[in-house]
mmCIF file of C-alpha atoms in Angstrom:
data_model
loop_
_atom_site.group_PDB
_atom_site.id
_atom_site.type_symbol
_atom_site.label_atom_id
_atom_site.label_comp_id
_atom_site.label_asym_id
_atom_site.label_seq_id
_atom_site.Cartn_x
_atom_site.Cartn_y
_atom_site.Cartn_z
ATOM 1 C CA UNK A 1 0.000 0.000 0.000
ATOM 2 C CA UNK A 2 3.021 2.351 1.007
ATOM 3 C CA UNK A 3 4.596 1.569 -2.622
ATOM 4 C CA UNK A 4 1.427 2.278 -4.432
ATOM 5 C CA UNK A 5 1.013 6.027 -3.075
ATOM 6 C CA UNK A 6 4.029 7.293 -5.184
ATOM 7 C CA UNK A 7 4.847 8.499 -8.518
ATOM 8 C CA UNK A 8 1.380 10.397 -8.028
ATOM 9 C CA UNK A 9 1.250 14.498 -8.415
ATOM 10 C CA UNK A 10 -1.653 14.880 -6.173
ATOM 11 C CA UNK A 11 -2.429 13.467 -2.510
ATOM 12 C CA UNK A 12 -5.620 13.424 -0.048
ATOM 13 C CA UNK A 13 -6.146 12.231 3.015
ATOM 14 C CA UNK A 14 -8.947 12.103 4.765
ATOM 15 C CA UNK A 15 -10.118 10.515 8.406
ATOM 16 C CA UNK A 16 -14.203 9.802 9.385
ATOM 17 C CA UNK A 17 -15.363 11.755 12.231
ATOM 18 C CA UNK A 18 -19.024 10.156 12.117
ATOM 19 C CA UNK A 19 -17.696 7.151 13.806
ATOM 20 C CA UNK A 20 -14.483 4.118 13.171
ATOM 21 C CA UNK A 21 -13.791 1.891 11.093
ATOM 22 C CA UNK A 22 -17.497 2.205 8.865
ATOM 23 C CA UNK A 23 -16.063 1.738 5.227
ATOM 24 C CA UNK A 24 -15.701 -2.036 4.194
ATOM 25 C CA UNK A 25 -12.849 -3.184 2.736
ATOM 26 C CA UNK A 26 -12.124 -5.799 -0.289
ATOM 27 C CA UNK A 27 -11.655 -9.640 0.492
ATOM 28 C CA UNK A 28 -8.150 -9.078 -1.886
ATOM 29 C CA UNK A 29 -6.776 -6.347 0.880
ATOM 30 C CA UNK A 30 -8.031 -7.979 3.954
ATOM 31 C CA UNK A 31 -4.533 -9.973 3.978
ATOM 32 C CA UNK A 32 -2.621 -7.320 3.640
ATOM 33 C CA UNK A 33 -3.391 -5.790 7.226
ATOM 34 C CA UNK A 34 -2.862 -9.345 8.796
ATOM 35 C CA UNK A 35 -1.654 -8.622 12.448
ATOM 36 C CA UNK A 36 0.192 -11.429 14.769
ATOM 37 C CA UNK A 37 -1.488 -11.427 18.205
ATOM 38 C CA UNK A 38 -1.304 -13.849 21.056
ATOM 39 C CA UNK A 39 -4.789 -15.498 19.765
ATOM 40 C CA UNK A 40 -3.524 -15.722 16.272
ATOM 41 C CA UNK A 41 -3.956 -13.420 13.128
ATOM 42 C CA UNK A 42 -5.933 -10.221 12.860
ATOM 43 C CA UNK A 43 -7.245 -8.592 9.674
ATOM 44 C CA UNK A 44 -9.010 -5.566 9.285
ATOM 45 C CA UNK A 45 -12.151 -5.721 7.513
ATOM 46 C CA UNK A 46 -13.234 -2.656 8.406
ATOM 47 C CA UNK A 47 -11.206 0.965 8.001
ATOM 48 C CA UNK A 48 -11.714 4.340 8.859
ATOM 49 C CA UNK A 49 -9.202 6.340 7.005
ATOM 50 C CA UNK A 50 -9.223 7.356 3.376
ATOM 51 C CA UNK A 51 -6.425 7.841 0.769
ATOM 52 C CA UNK A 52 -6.821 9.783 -2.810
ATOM 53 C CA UNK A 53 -4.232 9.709 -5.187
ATOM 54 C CA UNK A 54 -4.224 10.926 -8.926
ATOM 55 C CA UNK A 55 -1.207 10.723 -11.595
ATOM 56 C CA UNK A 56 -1.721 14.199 -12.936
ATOM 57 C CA UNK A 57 -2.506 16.872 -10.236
ATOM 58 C CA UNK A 58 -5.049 18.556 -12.874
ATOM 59 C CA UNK A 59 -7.126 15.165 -12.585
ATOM 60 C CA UNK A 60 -7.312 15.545 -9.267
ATOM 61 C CA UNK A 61 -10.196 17.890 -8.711
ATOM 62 C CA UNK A 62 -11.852 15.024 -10.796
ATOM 63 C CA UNK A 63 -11.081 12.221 -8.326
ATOM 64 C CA UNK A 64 -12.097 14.102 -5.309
ATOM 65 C CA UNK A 65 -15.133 14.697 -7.118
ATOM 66 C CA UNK A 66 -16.248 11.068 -7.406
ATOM 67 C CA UNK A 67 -15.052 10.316 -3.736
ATOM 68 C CA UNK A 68 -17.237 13.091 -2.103
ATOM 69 C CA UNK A 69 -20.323 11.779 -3.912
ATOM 70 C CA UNK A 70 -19.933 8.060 -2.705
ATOM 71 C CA UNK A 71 -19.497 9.019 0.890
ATOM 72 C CA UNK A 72 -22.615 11.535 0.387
ATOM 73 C CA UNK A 73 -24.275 8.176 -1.146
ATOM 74 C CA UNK A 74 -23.364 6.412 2.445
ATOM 75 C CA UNK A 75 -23.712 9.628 4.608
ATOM 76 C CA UNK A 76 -20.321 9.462 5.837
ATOM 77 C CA UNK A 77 -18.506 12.860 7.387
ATOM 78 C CA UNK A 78 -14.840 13.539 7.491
ATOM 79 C CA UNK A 79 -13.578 15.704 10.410
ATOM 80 C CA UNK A 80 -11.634 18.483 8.763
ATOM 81 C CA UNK A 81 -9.102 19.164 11.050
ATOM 82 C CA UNK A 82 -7.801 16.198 9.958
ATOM 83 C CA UNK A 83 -8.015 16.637 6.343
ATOM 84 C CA UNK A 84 -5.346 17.209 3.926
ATOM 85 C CA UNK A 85 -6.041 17.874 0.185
ATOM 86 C CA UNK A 86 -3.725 18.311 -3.034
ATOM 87 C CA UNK A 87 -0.601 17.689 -1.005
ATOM 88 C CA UNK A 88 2.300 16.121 -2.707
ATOM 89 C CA UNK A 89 3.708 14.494 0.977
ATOM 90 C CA UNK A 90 2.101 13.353 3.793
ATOM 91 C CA UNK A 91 3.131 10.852 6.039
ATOM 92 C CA UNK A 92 1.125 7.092 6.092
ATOM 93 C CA UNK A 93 1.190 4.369 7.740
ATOM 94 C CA UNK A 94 4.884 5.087 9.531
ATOM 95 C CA UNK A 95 6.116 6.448 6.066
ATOM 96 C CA UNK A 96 6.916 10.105 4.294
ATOM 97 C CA UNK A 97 5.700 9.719 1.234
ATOM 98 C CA UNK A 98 6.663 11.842 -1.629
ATOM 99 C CA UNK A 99 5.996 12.318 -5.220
ATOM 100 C CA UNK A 100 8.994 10.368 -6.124
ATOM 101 C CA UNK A 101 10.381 8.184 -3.337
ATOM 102 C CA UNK A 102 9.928 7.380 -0.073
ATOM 103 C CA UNK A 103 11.394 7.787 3.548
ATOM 104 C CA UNK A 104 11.230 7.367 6.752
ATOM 105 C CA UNK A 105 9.671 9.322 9.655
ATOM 106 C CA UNK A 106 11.792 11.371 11.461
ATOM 107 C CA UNK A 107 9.935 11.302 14.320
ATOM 108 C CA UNK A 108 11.596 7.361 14.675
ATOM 109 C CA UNK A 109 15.138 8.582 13.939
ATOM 110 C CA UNK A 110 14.722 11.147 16.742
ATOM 111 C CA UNK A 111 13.383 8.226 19.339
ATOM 112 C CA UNK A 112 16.613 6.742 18.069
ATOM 113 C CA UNK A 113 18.846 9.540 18.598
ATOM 114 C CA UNK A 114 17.743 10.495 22.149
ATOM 115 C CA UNK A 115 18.111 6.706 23.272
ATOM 116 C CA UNK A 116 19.949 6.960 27.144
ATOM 117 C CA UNK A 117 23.223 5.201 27.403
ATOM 118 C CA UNK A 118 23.568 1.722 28.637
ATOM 119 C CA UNK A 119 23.125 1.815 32.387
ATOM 120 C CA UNK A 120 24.713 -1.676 32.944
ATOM 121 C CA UNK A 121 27.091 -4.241 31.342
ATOM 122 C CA UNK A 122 24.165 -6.356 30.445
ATOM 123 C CA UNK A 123 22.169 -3.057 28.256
ATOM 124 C CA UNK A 124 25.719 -2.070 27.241
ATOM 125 C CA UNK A 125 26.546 -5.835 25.515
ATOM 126 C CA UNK A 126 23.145 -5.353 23.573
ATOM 127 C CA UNK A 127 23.755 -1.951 22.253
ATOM 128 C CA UNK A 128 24.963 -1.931 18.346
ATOM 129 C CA UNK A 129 26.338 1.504 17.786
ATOM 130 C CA UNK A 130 26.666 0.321 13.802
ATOM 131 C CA UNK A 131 22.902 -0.480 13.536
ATOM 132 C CA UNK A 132 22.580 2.884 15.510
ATOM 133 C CA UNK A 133 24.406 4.594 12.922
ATOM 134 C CA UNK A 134 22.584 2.351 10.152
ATOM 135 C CA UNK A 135 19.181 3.607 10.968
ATOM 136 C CA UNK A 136 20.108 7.007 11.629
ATOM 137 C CA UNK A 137 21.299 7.651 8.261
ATOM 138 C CA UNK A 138 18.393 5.755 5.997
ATOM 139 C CA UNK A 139 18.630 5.123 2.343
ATOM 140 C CA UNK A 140 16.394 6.552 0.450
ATOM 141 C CA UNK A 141 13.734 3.611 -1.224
ATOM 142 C CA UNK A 142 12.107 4.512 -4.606
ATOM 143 C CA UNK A 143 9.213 2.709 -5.632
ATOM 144 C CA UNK A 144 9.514 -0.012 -8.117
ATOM 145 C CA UNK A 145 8.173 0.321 -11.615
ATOM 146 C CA UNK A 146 5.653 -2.246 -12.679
ATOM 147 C CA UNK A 147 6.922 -2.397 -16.192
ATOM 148 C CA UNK A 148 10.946 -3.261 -14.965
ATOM 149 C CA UNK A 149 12.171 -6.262 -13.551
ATOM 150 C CA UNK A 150 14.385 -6.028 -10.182
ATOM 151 C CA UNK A 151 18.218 -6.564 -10.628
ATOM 152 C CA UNK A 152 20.007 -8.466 -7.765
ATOM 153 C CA UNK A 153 23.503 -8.589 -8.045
ATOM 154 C CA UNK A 154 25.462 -11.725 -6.543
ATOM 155 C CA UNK A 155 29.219 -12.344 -6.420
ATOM 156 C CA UNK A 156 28.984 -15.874 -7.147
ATOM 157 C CA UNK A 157 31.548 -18.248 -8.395
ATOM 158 C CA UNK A 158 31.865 -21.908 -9.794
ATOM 159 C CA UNK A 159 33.951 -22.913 -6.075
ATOM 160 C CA UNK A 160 31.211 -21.011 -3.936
ATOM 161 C CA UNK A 161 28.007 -20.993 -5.356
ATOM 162 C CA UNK A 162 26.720 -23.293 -2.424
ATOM 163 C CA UNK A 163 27.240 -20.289 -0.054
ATOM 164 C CA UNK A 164 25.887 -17.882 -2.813
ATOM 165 C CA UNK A 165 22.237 -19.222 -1.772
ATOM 166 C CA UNK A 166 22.442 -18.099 1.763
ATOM 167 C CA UNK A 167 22.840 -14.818 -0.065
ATOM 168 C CA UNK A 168 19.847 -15.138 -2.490
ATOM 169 C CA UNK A 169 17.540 -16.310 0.076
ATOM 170 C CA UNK A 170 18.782 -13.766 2.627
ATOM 171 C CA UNK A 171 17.202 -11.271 -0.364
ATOM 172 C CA UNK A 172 14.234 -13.390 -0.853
ATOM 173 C CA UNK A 173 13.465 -13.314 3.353
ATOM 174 C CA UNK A 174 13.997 -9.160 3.295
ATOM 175 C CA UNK A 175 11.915 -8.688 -0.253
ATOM 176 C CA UNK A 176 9.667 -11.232 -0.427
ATOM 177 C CA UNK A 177 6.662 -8.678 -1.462
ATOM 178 C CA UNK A 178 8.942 -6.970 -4.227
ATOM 179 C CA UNK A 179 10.378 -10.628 -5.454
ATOM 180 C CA UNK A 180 6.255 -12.291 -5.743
ATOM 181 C CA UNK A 181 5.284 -9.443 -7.488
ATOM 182 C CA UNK A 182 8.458 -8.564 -9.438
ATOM 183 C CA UNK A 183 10.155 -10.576 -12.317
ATOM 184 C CA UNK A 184 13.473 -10.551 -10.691
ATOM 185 C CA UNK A 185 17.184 -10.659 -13.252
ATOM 186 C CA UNK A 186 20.195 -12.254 -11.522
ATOM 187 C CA UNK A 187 23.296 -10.992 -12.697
ATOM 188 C CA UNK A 188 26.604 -12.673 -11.590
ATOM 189 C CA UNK A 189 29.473 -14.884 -13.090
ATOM 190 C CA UNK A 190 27.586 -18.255 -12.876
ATOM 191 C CA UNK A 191 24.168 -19.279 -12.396
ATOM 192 C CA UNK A 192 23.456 -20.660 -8.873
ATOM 193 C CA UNK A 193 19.970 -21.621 -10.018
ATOM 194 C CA UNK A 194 20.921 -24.218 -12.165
ATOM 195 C CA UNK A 195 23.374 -25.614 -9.938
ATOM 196 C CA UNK A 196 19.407 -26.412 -7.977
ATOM 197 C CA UNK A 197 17.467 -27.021 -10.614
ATOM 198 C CA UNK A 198 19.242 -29.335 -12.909
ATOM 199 C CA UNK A 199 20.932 -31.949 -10.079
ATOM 200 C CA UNK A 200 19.488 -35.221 -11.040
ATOM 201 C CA UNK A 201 18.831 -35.994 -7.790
ATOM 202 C CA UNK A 202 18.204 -33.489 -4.536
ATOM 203 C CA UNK A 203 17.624 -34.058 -1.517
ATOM 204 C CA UNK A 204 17.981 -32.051 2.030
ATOM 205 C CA UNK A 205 18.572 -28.945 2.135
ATOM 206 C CA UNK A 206 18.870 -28.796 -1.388
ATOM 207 C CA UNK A 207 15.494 -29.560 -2.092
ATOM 208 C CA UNK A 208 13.918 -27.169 0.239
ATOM 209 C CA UNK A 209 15.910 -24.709 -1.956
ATOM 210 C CA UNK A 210 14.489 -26.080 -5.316
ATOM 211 C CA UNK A 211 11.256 -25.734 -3.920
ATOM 212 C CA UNK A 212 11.553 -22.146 -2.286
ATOM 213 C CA UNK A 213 12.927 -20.989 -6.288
ATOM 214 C CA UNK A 214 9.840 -22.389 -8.002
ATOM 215 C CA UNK A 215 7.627 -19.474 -6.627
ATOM 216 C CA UNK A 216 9.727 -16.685 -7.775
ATOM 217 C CA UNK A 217 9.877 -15.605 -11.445
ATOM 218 C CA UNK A 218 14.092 -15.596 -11.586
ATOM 219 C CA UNK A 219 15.905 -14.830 -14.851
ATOM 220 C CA UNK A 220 19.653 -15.476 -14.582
ATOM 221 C CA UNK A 221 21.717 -12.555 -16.680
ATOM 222 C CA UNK A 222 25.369 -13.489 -17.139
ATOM 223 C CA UNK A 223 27.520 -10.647 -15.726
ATOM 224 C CA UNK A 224 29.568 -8.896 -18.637
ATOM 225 C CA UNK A 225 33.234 -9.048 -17.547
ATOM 226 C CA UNK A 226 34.982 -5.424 -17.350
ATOM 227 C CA UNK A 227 38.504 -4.619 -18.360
ATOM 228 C CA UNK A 228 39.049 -2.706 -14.564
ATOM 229 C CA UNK A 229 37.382 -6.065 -12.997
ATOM 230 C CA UNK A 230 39.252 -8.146 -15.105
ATOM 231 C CA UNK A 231 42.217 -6.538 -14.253
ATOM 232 C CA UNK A 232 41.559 -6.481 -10.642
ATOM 233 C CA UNK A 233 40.665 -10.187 -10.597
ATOM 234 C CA UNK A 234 43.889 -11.460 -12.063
ATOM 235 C CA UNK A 235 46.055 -9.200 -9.855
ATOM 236 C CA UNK A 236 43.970 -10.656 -6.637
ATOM 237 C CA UNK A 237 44.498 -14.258 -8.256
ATOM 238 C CA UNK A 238 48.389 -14.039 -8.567
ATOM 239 C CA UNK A 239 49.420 -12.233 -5.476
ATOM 240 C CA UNK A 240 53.239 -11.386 -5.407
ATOM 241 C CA UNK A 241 55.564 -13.805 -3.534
ATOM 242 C CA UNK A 242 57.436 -12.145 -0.395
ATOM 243 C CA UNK A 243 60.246 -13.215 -1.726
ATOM 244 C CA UNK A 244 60.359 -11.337 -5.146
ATOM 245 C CA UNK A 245 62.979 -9.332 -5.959
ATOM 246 C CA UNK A 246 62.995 -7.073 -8.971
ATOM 247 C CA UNK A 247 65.388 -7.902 -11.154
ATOM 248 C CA UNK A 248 67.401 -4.889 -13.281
ATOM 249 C CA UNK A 249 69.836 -6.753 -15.255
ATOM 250 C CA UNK A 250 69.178 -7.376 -18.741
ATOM 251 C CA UNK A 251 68.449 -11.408 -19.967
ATOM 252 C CA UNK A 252 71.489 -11.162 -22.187
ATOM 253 C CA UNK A 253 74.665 -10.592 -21.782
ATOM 254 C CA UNK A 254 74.904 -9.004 -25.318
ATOM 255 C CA UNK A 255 73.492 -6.024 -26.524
ATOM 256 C CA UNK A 256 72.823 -5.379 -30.005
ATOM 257 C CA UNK A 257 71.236 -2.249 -30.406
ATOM 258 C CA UNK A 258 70.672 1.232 -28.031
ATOM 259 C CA UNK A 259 69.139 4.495 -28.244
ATOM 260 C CA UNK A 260 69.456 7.415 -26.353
ATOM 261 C CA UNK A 261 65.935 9.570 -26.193
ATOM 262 C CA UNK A 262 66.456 13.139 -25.760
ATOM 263 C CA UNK A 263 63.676 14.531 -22.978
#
């Protein structure tokens, strides 16, 4: 829902003041609001706050249009105090959204930045100044486009494309939403999903693999070798013996021709 709302001129939010959660929502989105409580899984089927979006801002007027007359059709009243209309960023659901990307509310990186100091040994061994500094400093996420496949990049090679999995599926865990939705191209050396798909026989862990692959759309793109990474690759290959000596003298002891070049 958070991806949707960009890459739109125009935004509108609204919130019912007539009473909560009144509009019905569609069987499809239900899922998408699944909450984990003690007693199990909770879906909304009922909300309360409403979201208008248009491409163009001068189709916007439009869209409002045909909003206001359904919830005249079902009596409904927005308080509007907590209205906004024709804004291009608002924040939803936890999220800044803007016309073009997305980030993150900096009301969280301030609860981050004003966390007290470790009081003990125990608070002191569970504080990670790096994931401190991670969140502090977020990338900024851009939307994907429906049209364009996702590119995942792997280093993978013929002697550890075993481990290269614990990579791919460390990607899958993070992105599963972008990866179901998303034809996704994997570029590296070597293709790690045939080394799965195309065993004769599989068993263990390397089945649960196989199977885990066969819902996601991949497309393996072999990775075009640069002259720089070429380069770099055969210099990290042959590293220099400790040994080596330069040597100055020339291979023969005869010389057969000179030249002297003036500066």
């Amino acid at each position: 829902m958070v991806d949707a709302t960009t890459r739109h001129e125009a935004l509108s939010f609204m919130d019912e003041s007539s009473g909560y959660n009144q509009i019905r929502m569609t069987l499809s989105d239900e899922e998408m609001t699944a909450l984990k409580t003690p007693k199990g899984i909770y879906y909304y089927k009922h909300v309360d706050d409403l979201l208008v979006k248009s491409k163009r801002r001068q189709d916007h007027l439009k869209d409002l249009k045909v909003v206001f007359d359904r919830l005249q059709k079902y009596q409904l009243r927005m308080n509007p105090l907590k209205c906004a209309f024709g804004v291009t960023s608002e924040k939803f659901l936890g999220f800044i959204i803007r016309h073009q990307w997305i980030e993150i509310d900096q009301f969280k990186i301030d609860a981050i930045q004003k966390m007290s100091r470790p009081k003990s040994l125990y608070d002191l061994r569970n504080t990670f100044d790096s994931i401190k500094k991670y969140l502090l400093n977020p990338q900024v996420l851009r939307a994907p486009i429906s049209s364009k496949p996702l590119i995942l990049y792997i280093a993978a090679l013929k002697e550890n494309v075993p481990c290269t999995f614990r990579h791919i599926f460390f990607a899958i865990d993070k992105l599963r939403h972008y990866m179901q939705a998303f034809t996704v191209h994997l570029v590296a050396k070597v293709d790690p999903i045939k080394y799965v798909l195309f065993r004769p026989i599989i068993f263990g862990r390397l089945a649960k693999w196989a199977i885990l692959l066969q819902q996601y759309e991949i497309v393996y793109i072999p990775q075009k070798a640069m002259k720089g990474q070429a380069l770099a690759n055969f210099l990290a290959d042959r590293p220099i013996p400790l040994d080596w000596k330069l040597c100055e003298d020339l291979p023969e002891d005869e010389v057969f021709f000179t030249k002297v070049m003036e500066p």
